[in-house]
Structures are given as C-alpha cells and as structure tokens.
Amino acid sequence: MTYRLLRADEAFWRESNQMRVLNTDLAKQLGAESLGARLWRLRPGQASTKHRHPVQEELYVLLEGRGRIRIDEESLELGPLDALVVESDTVRQVFNDTDVDALWLVVGAPPEAVSSTLEMSEEMLRAFYPDGPRALPPELGGGQFEPPDPSP
C-alpha cells in the first residue's frame, strides 16, 4: 500500500497520561514507522510535559489559537501556522496561558523507542523529564500539575 488515510472524524483522541492534555497519535493510527506525529489540543491553563528527546528532532506547527512554547529558559509566542523546529536533547514545553484553545501539530523523527511514560524506566523518566513528568511552566504558576480527583 502506498498510502494510509485517517479521516478527522475517525481519529482516536484521549487525554495524556501525565498532564491530561487531549491528543491524537496520528503516526500510530496511520502505521508510520519512521516518524512520530500527534495533534495536541491545549485548553486554557494547560501545558504539555516539560521534556526532551535524546534522539528525536521535533517540528511544532500551531494550527489554531495563540501558542506559547518554552525552549530551555526562553519563552516564544507563535501565531496560527507559525512553525518551529526543536533539536534533540533540548528541553521544551508547550503551554496555553490564553483564554482560547490552542491546536498544535507535532512531528518528530526518528521516533523514540518508548513514548509512553507508563512504559518508561525510572532512568528514562529522569532523562526525558528533567523536572518530573508533571512540571508546570512559570507562566502557569510553576510547581507540579495535580490532576483532578476523578471521584465526585
């Protein structure tokens, strides 16, 4: 087969394990083998994990809303369709300190062998997440994200 198509209404969306950010793993659903690709929808006040990739370079494209990303200690603001490449081993974190959703396309290559925090060893968690997998950026108050209690 020379191509695989995933219709928008057929994509599987879920909240991320650590920060509860809605995302869809496009690469996995399409069977991509040489790159990773996700859509991330950050609601106001949300942040992705503050992380680095040992081998993966990532392309970030803001599709909707206003976007903010912290690269090491520098904070950048992006507008719709702005794009940014972040080199491997660089600490990065996307966050939303606006009052509207921000939709990001994030594409990386080569893919990491393990991408789920649930599958990582303690050593891998420390390498990928220098401040832990739930660190918030200073713009959202810093500290650690505490997921809401699911019980009523």
Tab-separated table of N, CA and C in Angstrom:
chain	number	residue	atom	x	y	z
A	1	MET	N	0.856	-1.184	0.000
A	1	MET	CA	0.000	0.000	0.000
A	1	MET	C	0.897	1.242	0.000
A	2	THR	N	0.578	2.224	-0.824
A	2	THR	CA	1.400	3.417	-0.933
A	2	THR	C	0.950	4.554	-0.034
A	3	TYR	N	-0.242	4.461	0.553
A	3	TYR	CA	-0.695	5.491	1.483
A	3	TYR	C	-1.731	4.923	2.434
A	4	ARG	N	-1.919	5.643	3.535
A	4	ARG	CA	-2.953	5.308	4.509
A	4	ARG	C	-3.649	6.612	4.890
A	5	LEU	N	-4.959	6.597	4.969
A	5	LEU	CA	-5.753	7.787	5.233
A	5	LEU	C	-6.460	7.651	6.576
A	6	LEU	N	-6.411	8.675	7.374
A	6	LEU	CA	-7.156	8.735	8.634
A	6	LEU	C	-8.071	9.948	8.550
A	7	ARG	N	-9.352	9.726	8.501
A	7	ARG	CA	-10.322	10.815	8.465
A	7	ARG	C	-10.412	11.459	9.842
A	8	ALA	N	-10.599	12.768	9.866
A	8	ALA	CA	-10.643	13.513	11.125
A	8	ALA	C	-11.678	12.943	12.085
A	9	ASP	N	-12.840	12.561	11.565
A	9	ASP	CA	-13.890	12.053	12.448
A	9	ASP	C	-13.645	10.621	12.910
A	10	GLU	N	-12.587	9.989	12.401
A	10	GLU	CA	-12.247	8.629	12.814
A	10	GLU	C	-11.024	8.586	13.734
A	11	ALA	N	-10.370	9.718	13.941
A	11	ALA	CA	-9.181	9.757	14.795
A	11	ALA	C	-9.567	9.491	16.248
A	12	PHE	N	-8.725	8.739	16.940
A	12	PHE	CA	-8.943	8.437	18.349
A	12	PHE	C	-8.214	9.478	19.191
A	13	TRP	N	-8.971	10.216	19.994
A	13	TRP	CA	-8.423	11.237	20.889
A	13	TRP	C	-8.493	10.732	22.321
A	14	ARG	N	-7.497	11.098	23.130
A	14	ARG	CA	-7.506	10.760	24.545
A	14	ARG	C	-6.694	11.801	25.309
A	15	GLU	N	-6.879	11.834	26.622
A	15	GLU	CA	-6.072	12.718	27.459
A	15	GLU	C	-4.721	12.064	27.731
A	16	SER	N	-3.668	12.870	27.741
A	16	SER	CA	-2.335	12.350	28.026
A	16	SER	C	-2.267	11.827	29.459
A	17	ASN	N	-1.362	10.887	29.693
A	17	ASN	CA	-1.246	10.235	30.996
A	17	ASN	C	-0.903	11.202	32.121
A	18	GLN	N	0.006	12.122	31.872
A	18	GLN	CA	0.524	12.962	32.948
A	18	GLN	C	-0.204	14.296	33.104
A	19	MET	N	-0.426	15.005	31.994
A	19	MET	CA	-0.931	16.378	32.063
A	19	MET	C	-2.390	16.513	31.629
A	20	ARG	N	-3.011	15.426	31.229
A	20	ARG	CA	-4.432	15.391	30.857
A	20	ARG	C	-4.746	16.291	29.659
A	21	VAL	N	-3.787	16.400	28.718
A	21	VAL	CA	-3.981	17.194	27.503
A	21	VAL	C	-4.553	16.288	26.418
A	22	LEU	N	-5.627	16.737	25.787
A	22	LEU	CA	-6.272	15.980	24.726
A	22	LEU	C	-5.330	15.884	23.524
A	23	ASN	N	-5.124	14.646	23.012
A	23	ASN	CA	-4.227	14.463	21.877
A	23	ASN	C	-4.626	13.244	21.080
A	24	THR	N	-4.151	13.182	19.843
A	24	THR	CA	-4.353	12.011	18.997
A	24	THR	C	-3.023	11.648	18.356
A	25	ASP	N	-2.650	10.379	18.455
A	25	ASP	CA	-1.393	9.877	17.917
A	25	ASP	C	-1.603	9.510	16.445
A	26	LEU	N	-1.365	10.480	15.577
A	26	LEU	CA	-1.578	10.276	14.144
A	26	LEU	C	-0.652	9.209	13.580
A	27	ALA	N	0.624	9.257	13.961
A	27	ALA	CA	1.599	8.309	13.416
A	27	ALA	C	1.206	6.870	13.733
A	28	LYS	N	0.814	6.616	14.963
A	28	LYS	CA	0.432	5.257	15.360
A	28	LYS	C	-0.811	4.803	14.598
A	29	GLN	N	-1.811	5.678	14.522
A	29	GLN	CA	-3.056	5.307	13.845
A	29	GLN	C	-2.862	5.096	12.346
A	30	LEU	N	-1.867	5.759	11.768
A	30	LEU	CA	-1.590	5.612	10.342
A	30	LEU	C	-0.514	4.567	10.048
A	31	GLY	N	0.088	3.995	11.098
A	31	GLY	CA	1.119	2.983	10.909
A	31	GLY	C	2.441	3.537	10.425
A	32	ALA	N	2.743	4.799	10.746
A	32	ALA	CA	4.021	5.395	10.350
A	32	ALA	C	5.150	4.719	11.122
A	33	GLU	N	6.240	4.435	10.443
A	33	GLU	CA	7.356	3.738	11.071
A	33	GLU	C	8.579	4.605	11.290
A	34	SER	N	8.727	5.697	10.543
A	34	SER	CA	9.959	6.473	10.632
A	34	SER	C	9.772	7.867	11.219
A	35	LEU	N	8.563	8.162	11.726
A	35	LEU	CA	8.342	9.451	12.383
A	35	LEU	C	7.208	9.314	13.381
A	36	GLY	N	7.171	10.253	14.297
A	36	GLY	CA	6.064	10.371	15.233
A	36	GLY	C	5.263	11.612	14.857
A	37	ALA	N	3.966	11.594	15.073
A	37	ALA	CA	3.127	12.757	14.762
A	37	ALA	C	1.883	12.729	15.627
A	38	ARG	N	1.591	13.846	16.274
A	38	ARG	CA	0.401	13.981	17.112
A	38	ARG	C	-0.215	15.354	16.913
A	39	LEU	N	-1.514	15.407	17.154
A	39	LEU	CA	-2.204	16.680	17.340
A	39	LEU	C	-2.422	16.823	18.838
A	40	TRP	N	-2.155	17.999	19.360
A	40	TRP	CA	-2.354	18.308	20.776
A	40	TRP	C	-3.307	19.483	20.881
A	41	ARG	N	-4.395	19.342	21.627
A	41	ARG	CA	-5.333	20.438	21.870
A	41	ARG	C	-5.186	20.857	23.324
A	42	LEU	N	-4.564	22.012	23.526
A	42	LEU	CA	-4.368	22.541	24.877
A	42	LEU	C	-5.469	23.536	25.190
A	43	ARG	N	-6.230	23.230	26.220
A	43	ARG	CA	-7.253	24.149	26.697
A	43	ARG	C	-6.572	25.247	27.520
A	44	PRO	N	-7.260	26.367	27.746
A	44	PRO	CA	-6.669	27.428	28.561
A	44	PRO	C	-6.173	26.885	29.904
A	45	GLY	N	-4.960	27.278	30.266
A	45	GLY	CA	-4.368	26.856	31.529
A	45	GLY	C	-3.652	25.522	31.481
A	46	GLN	N	-3.592	24.865	30.318
A	46	GLN	CA	-2.932	23.568	30.219
A	46	GLN	C	-1.509	23.689	29.682
A	47	ALA	N	-0.719	22.657	29.975
A	47	ALA	CA	0.649	22.564	29.472
A	47	ALA	C	0.931	21.110	29.112
A	48	SER	N	1.801	20.922	28.123
A	48	SER	CA	2.307	19.579	27.847
A	48	SER	C	3.391	19.289	28.881
A	49	THR	N	3.961	18.109	28.831
A	49	THR	CA	5.066	17.814	29.733
A	49	THR	C	6.292	18.636	29.340
A	50	LYS	N	7.060	19.026	30.332
A	50	LYS	CA	8.359	19.654	30.082
A	50	LYS	C	9.315	18.489	29.856
A	51	HIS	N	9.852	18.388	28.628
A	51	HIS	CA	10.598	17.186	28.284
A	51	HIS	C	11.696	17.451	27.269
A	52	ARG	N	12.487	16.422	27.063
A	52	ARG	CA	13.495	16.411	25.996
A	52	ARG	C	13.453	15.045	25.338
A	53	HIS	N	13.961	14.974	24.124
A	53	HIS	CA	14.091	13.701	23.417
A	53	HIS	C	15.574	13.471	23.141
A	54	PRO	N	16.106	12.324	23.538
A	54	PRO	CA	17.537	12.062	23.314
A	54	PRO	C	17.933	12.037	21.840
A	55	VAL	N	17.063	11.541	20.963
A	55	VAL	CA	17.440	11.431	19.549
A	55	VAL	C	16.480	12.130	18.601
A	56	GLN	N	15.274	12.419	19.047
A	56	GLN	CA	14.237	12.938	18.154
A	56	GLN	C	14.272	14.455	18.017
A	57	GLU	N	14.245	14.928	16.785
A	57	GLU	CA	14.060	16.333	16.459
A	57	GLU	C	12.563	16.525	16.230
A	58	GLU	N	11.992	17.644	16.693
A	58	GLU	CA	10.553	17.846	16.547
A	58	GLU	C	10.225	19.140	15.823
A	59	LEU	N	9.201	19.044	14.974
A	59	LEU	CA	8.615	20.188	14.285
A	59	LEU	C	7.297	20.502	14.980
A	60	TYR	N	7.118	21.742	15.401
A	60	TYR	CA	5.885	22.212	16.034
A	60	TYR	C	5.222	23.200	15.091
A	61	VAL	N	3.948	22.969	14.776
A	61	VAL	CA	3.174	23.893	13.951
A	61	VAL	C	1.905	24.231	14.723
A	62	LEU	N	1.685	25.516	14.974
A	62	LEU	CA	0.465	25.945	15.636
A	62	LEU	C	-0.620	26.075	14.573
A	63	LEU	N	-1.681	25.284	14.705
A	63	LEU	CA	-2.754	25.285	13.711
A	63	LEU	C	-3.869	26.260	14.063
A	64	GLU	N	-4.202	26.368	15.349
A	64	GLU	CA	-5.290	27.257	15.797
A	64	GLU	C	-4.900	27.923	17.108
A	65	GLY	N	-5.418	29.121	17.325
A	65	GLY	CA	-5.214	29.830	18.591
A	65	GLY	C	-3.893	30.565	18.640
A	66	ARG	N	-3.491	30.943	19.841
A	66	ARG	CA	-2.183	31.546	20.100
A	66	ARG	C	-1.394	30.497	20.854
A	67	GLY	N	-0.138	30.362	20.562
A	67	GLY	CA	0.648	29.308	21.184
A	67	GLY	C	1.875	29.833	21.869
A	68	ARG	N	2.195	29.181	22.961
A	68	ARG	CA	3.423	29.513	23.675
A	68	ARG	C	4.212	28.227	23.866
A	69	ILE	N	5.520	28.346	23.735
A	69	ILE	CA	6.418	27.221	23.968
A	69	ILE	C	7.648	27.749	24.683
A	70	ARG	N	8.096	27.001	25.662
A	70	ARG	CA	9.321	27.342	26.392
A	70	ARG	C	10.392	26.380	25.892
A	71	ILE	N	11.503	26.947	25.394
A	71	ILE	CA	12.649	26.174	24.927
A	71	ILE	C	13.791	26.496	25.882
A	72	ASP	N	14.250	25.484	26.627
A	72	ASP	CA	15.182	25.708	27.728
A	72	ASP	C	14.556	26.775	28.628
A	73	GLU	N	15.107	27.958	28.702
A	73	GLU	CA	14.527	29.004	29.564
A	73	GLU	C	13.887	30.141	28.775
A	74	GLU	N	13.854	30.034	27.440
A	74	GLU	CA	13.278	31.088	26.599
A	74	GLU	C	11.835	30.760	26.237
A	75	SER	N	10.949	31.739	26.385
A	75	SER	CA	9.537	31.561	26.044
A	75	SER	C	9.256	32.248	24.708
A	76	LEU	N	8.645	31.500	23.776
A	76	LEU	CA	8.317	32.031	22.456
A	76	LEU	C	6.815	32.014	22.259
A	77	GLU	N	6.288	33.004	21.543
A	77	GLU	CA	4.870	33.030	21.195
A	77	GLU	C	4.737	32.801	19.697
A	78	LEU	N	3.797	31.914	19.327
A	78	LEU	CA	3.552	31.613	17.926
A	78	LEU	C	2.114	31.935	17.577
A	79	GLY	N	1.898	32.318	16.320
A	79	GLY	CA	0.564	32.554	15.798
A	79	GLY	C	0.177	31.420	14.870
A	80	PRO	N	-1.069	31.412	14.407
A	80	PRO	CA	-1.528	30.343	13.529
A	80	PRO	C	-0.609	30.144	12.318
A	81	LEU	N	-0.243	28.887	12.111
A	81	LEU	CA	0.598	28.398	11.027
A	81	LEU	C	2.073	28.746	11.187
A	82	ASP	N	2.465	29.350	12.312
A	82	ASP	CA	3.889	29.507	12.606
A	82	ASP	C	4.465	28.127	12.887
A	83	ALA	N	5.734	27.931	12.530
A	83	ALA	CA	6.387	26.634	12.714
A	83	ALA	C	7.738	26.817	13.387
A	84	LEU	N	8.140	25.789	14.108
A	84	LEU	CA	9.379	25.821	14.882
A	84	LEU	C	9.962	24.416	14.910
A	85	VAL	N	11.279	24.289	14.739
A	85	VAL	CA	11.958	23.007	14.902
A	85	VAL	C	12.784	23.080	16.170
A	86	VAL	N	12.674	22.026	16.993
A	86	VAL	CA	13.450	21.930	18.226
A	86	VAL	C	14.378	20.726	18.087
A	87	GLU	N	15.670	20.974	18.269
A	87	GLU	CA	16.660	19.911	18.128
A	87	GLU	C	16.560	18.908	19.267
A	88	SER	N	17.087	17.714	19.022
A	88	SER	CA	17.098	16.683	20.058
A	88	SER	C	17.879	17.177	21.275
A	89	ASP	N	17.575	16.595	22.414
A	89	ASP	CA	18.209	16.860	23.704
A	89	ASP	C	17.997	18.282	24.217
A	90	THR	N	17.035	19.009	23.635
A	90	THR	CA	16.679	20.356	24.078
A	90	THR	C	15.388	20.269	24.880
A	91	VAL	N	15.360	20.896	26.051
A	91	VAL	CA	14.159	20.874	26.887
A	91	VAL	C	13.124	21.815	26.287
A	92	ARG	N	11.870	21.293	26.184
A	92	ARG	CA	10.791	22.077	25.594
A	92	ARG	C	9.485	21.805	26.315
A	93	GLN	N	8.568	22.798	26.261
A	93	GLN	CA	7.238	22.634	26.850
A	93	GLN	C	6.265	23.596	26.194
A	94	VAL	N	5.202	23.031	25.622
A	94	VAL	CA	4.113	23.816	25.053
A	94	VAL	C	3.126	24.105	26.173
A	95	PHE	N	2.588	25.324	26.208
A	95	PHE	CA	1.604	25.661	27.238
A	95	PHE	C	0.623	26.687	26.690
A	96	ASN	N	-0.514	26.810	27.380
A	96	ASN	CA	-1.559	27.730	26.939
A	96	ASN	C	-1.943	28.639	28.100
A	97	ASP	N	-1.498	29.882	28.033
A	97	ASP	CA	-1.862	30.867	29.059
A	97	ASP	C	-2.820	31.910	28.484
A	98	THR	N	-3.605	31.493	27.459
A	98	THR	CA	-4.617	32.368	26.871
A	98	THR	C	-6.002	31.893	27.308
A	99	ASP	N	-7.035	32.506	26.751
A	99	ASP	CA	-8.398	32.110	27.115
A	99	ASP	C	-9.103	31.324	26.006
A	100	VAL	N	-8.349	30.840	24.999
A	100	VAL	CA	-8.914	30.009	23.926
A	100	VAL	C	-8.023	28.785	23.719
A	101	ASP	N	-8.614	27.718	23.163
A	101	ASP	CA	-7.845	26.502	22.867
A	101	ASP	C	-6.723	26.796	21.876
A	102	ALA	N	-5.658	26.002	21.970
A	102	ALA	CA	-4.563	26.048	21.002
A	102	ALA	C	-4.385	24.638	20.452
A	103	LEU	N	-4.368	24.508	19.126
A	103	LEU	CA	-4.201	23.215	18.481
A	103	LEU	C	-2.841	23.166	17.811
A	104	TRP	N	-2.036	22.184	18.206
A	104	TRP	CA	-0.673	22.017	17.710
A	104	TRP	C	-0.544	20.723	16.924
A	105	LEU	N	0.228	20.752	15.855
A	105	LEU	CA	0.704	19.555	15.181
A	105	LEU	C	2.172	19.413	15.560
A	106	VAL	N	2.538	18.240	16.093
A	106	VAL	CA	3.927	17.983	16.479
A	106	VAL	C	4.385	16.727	15.747
A	107	VAL	N	5.459	16.886	14.960
A	107	VAL	CA	6.007	15.786	14.172
A	107	VAL	C	7.467	15.622	14.555
A	108	GLY	N	7.874	14.386	14.832
A	108	GLY	CA	9.252	14.135	15.221
A	108	GLY	C	9.855	12.957	14.490
A	109	ALA	N	11.180	13.021	14.302
A	109	ALA	CA	11.901	11.907	13.693
A	109	ALA	C	13.345	11.946	14.188
A	110	PRO	N	14.007	10.820	14.282
A	110	PRO	CA	13.404	9.494	14.229
A	110	PRO	C	12.553	9.258	15.468
A	111	PRO	N	11.611	8.316	15.389
A	111	PRO	CA	10.742	8.079	16.541
A	111	PRO	C	11.521	7.500	17.716
A	112	GLU	N	11.105	7.868	18.929
A	112	GLU	CA	11.708	7.297	20.129
A	112	GLU	C	11.200	5.861	20.285
A	113	ALA	N	12.020	4.990	20.841
A	113	ALA	CA	11.629	3.593	21.036
A	113	ALA	C	10.449	3.488	21.995
A	114	VAL	N	10.424	4.344	23.012
A	114	VAL	CA	9.342	4.352	24.000
A	114	VAL	C	8.822	5.777	24.087
A	115	SER	N	7.494	5.958	24.003
A	115	SER	CA	6.940	7.308	24.078
A	115	SER	C	5.944	7.476	25.224
A	116	SER	N	5.531	6.406	25.847
A	116	SER	CA	4.564	6.494	26.938
A	116	SER	C	5.281	6.472	28.279
A	117	THR	N	4.934	7.402	29.149
A	117	THR	CA	5.545	7.424	30.482
A	117	THR	C	5.235	6.143	31.242
A	118	LEU	N	4.143	5.490	30.914
A	118	LEU	CA	3.769	4.253	31.602
A	118	LEU	C	4.713	3.100	31.263
A	119	GLU	N	5.456	3.223	30.159
A	119	GLU	CA	6.379	2.178	29.729
A	119	GLU	C	7.832	2.497	30.050
A	120	MET	N	8.110	3.653	30.650
A	120	MET	CA	9.482	4.094	30.883
A	120	MET	C	10.020	3.623	32.228
A	121	SER	N	11.311	3.311	32.236
A	121	SER	CA	12.005	3.006	33.486
A	121	SER	C	12.236	4.319	34.243
A	122	GLU	N	12.620	4.229	35.508
A	122	GLU	CA	12.918	5.436	36.287
A	122	GLU	C	14.051	6.231	35.643
A	123	GLU	N	15.048	5.531	35.113
A	123	GLU	CA	16.171	6.195	34.454
A	123	GLU	C	15.707	6.965	33.219
A	124	MET	N	14.835	6.349	32.424
A	124	MET	CA	14.304	7.026	31.232
A	124	MET	C	13.466	8.231	31.629
A	125	LEU	N	12.623	8.092	32.661
A	125	LEU	CA	11.806	9.228	33.117
A	125	LEU	C	12.692	10.406	33.492
A	126	ARG	N	13.790	10.157	34.201
A	126	ARG	CA	14.698	11.245	34.596
A	126	ARG	C	15.357	11.887	33.376
A	127	ALA	N	15.693	11.073	32.359
A	127	ALA	CA	16.340	11.600	31.151
A	127	ALA	C	15.378	12.451	30.328
A	128	PHE	N	14.139	12.002	30.171
A	128	PHE	CA	13.152	12.711	29.354
A	128	PHE	C	12.555	13.916	30.079
A	129	TYR	N	12.346	13.815	31.387
A	129	TYR	CA	11.616	14.829	32.165
A	129	TYR	C	12.495	15.357	33.281
A	130	PRO	N	13.319	16.373	33.008
A	130	PRO	CA	14.302	16.840	33.990
A	130	PRO	C	13.691	17.342	35.300
A	131	ASP	N	12.454	17.832	35.274
A	131	ASP	CA	11.793	18.322	36.491
A	131	ASP	C	10.594	17.451	36.859
A	132	GLY	N	10.564	16.221	36.348
A	132	GLY	CA	9.437	15.327	36.578
A	132	GLY	C	8.407	15.486	35.475
A	133	PRO	N	7.565	14.465	35.251
A	133	PRO	CA	6.637	14.487	34.121
A	133	PRO	C	5.409	15.376	34.310
A	134	ARG	N	5.309	16.088	35.437
A	134	ARG	CA	4.143	16.961	35.650
A	134	ARG	C	4.534	18.397	35.997
A	135	ALA	N	5.744	18.814	35.603
A	135	ALA	CA	6.203	20.176	35.890
A	135	ALA	C	5.426	21.197	35.063
A	136	LEU	N	4.985	22.267	35.709
A	136	LEU	CA	4.288	23.364	35.030
A	136	LEU	C	5.268	24.495	34.746
A	137	PRO	N	5.051	25.237	33.649
A	137	PRO	CA	5.915	26.386	33.369
A	137	PRO	C	5.604	27.524	34.338
A	138	PRO	N	6.554	28.447	34.520
A	138	PRO	CA	6.313	29.580	35.423
A	138	PRO	C	5.071	30.385	35.039
A	139	GLU	N	4.768	30.447	33.731
A	139	GLU	CA	3.615	31.208	33.258
A	139	GLU	C	2.288	30.645	33.769
A	140	LEU	N	2.286	29.374	34.155
A	140	LEU	CA	1.080	28.738	34.706
A	140	LEU	C	1.243	28.435	36.192
A	141	GLY	N	2.148	29.157	36.850
A	141	GLY	CA	2.302	29.034	38.294
A	141	GLY	C	3.426	28.141	38.754
A	142	GLY	N	4.108	27.441	37.829
A	142	GLY	CA	5.202	26.560	38.219
A	142	GLY	C	4.701	25.400	39.063
A	143	GLY	N	5.591	24.731	39.746
A	143	GLY	CA	5.219	23.600	40.585
A	143	GLY	C	4.854	22.384	39.756
A	144	GLN	N	4.077	21.499	40.345
A	144	GLN	CA	3.680	20.248	39.708
A	144	GLN	C	2.175	20.235	39.463
A	145	PHE	N	1.778	19.767	38.282
A	145	PHE	CA	0.366	19.618	37.946
A	145	PHE	C	-0.239	18.519	38.798
A	146	GLU	N	-1.377	18.800	39.394
A	146	GLU	CA	-2.120	17.814	40.163
A	146	GLU	C	-3.412	17.524	39.419
A	147	PRO	N	-3.542	16.311	38.846
A	147	PRO	CA	-4.774	16.005	38.116
A	147	PRO	C	-5.982	16.028	39.048
A	148	PRO	N	-7.128	16.451	38.527
A	148	PRO	CA	-8.327	16.477	39.359
A	148	PRO	C	-8.698	15.078	39.830
A	149	ASP	N	-9.275	14.999	41.002
A	149	ASP	CA	-9.736	13.726	41.561
A	149	ASP	C	-10.933	13.253	40.730
A	150	PRO	N	-10.860	12.032	40.138
A	150	PRO	CA	-11.951	11.569	39.276
A	150	PRO	C	-13.227	11.220	40.048
A	151	SER	N	-13.116	11.033	41.345
A	151	SER	CA	-14.338	10.689	42.106
A	151	SER	C	-15.143	11.952	42.382
A	152	PRO	N	-16.501	11.833	42.383
A	152	PRO	CA	-17.346	13.027	42.575
A	152	PRO	C	-17.313	13.542	43.994
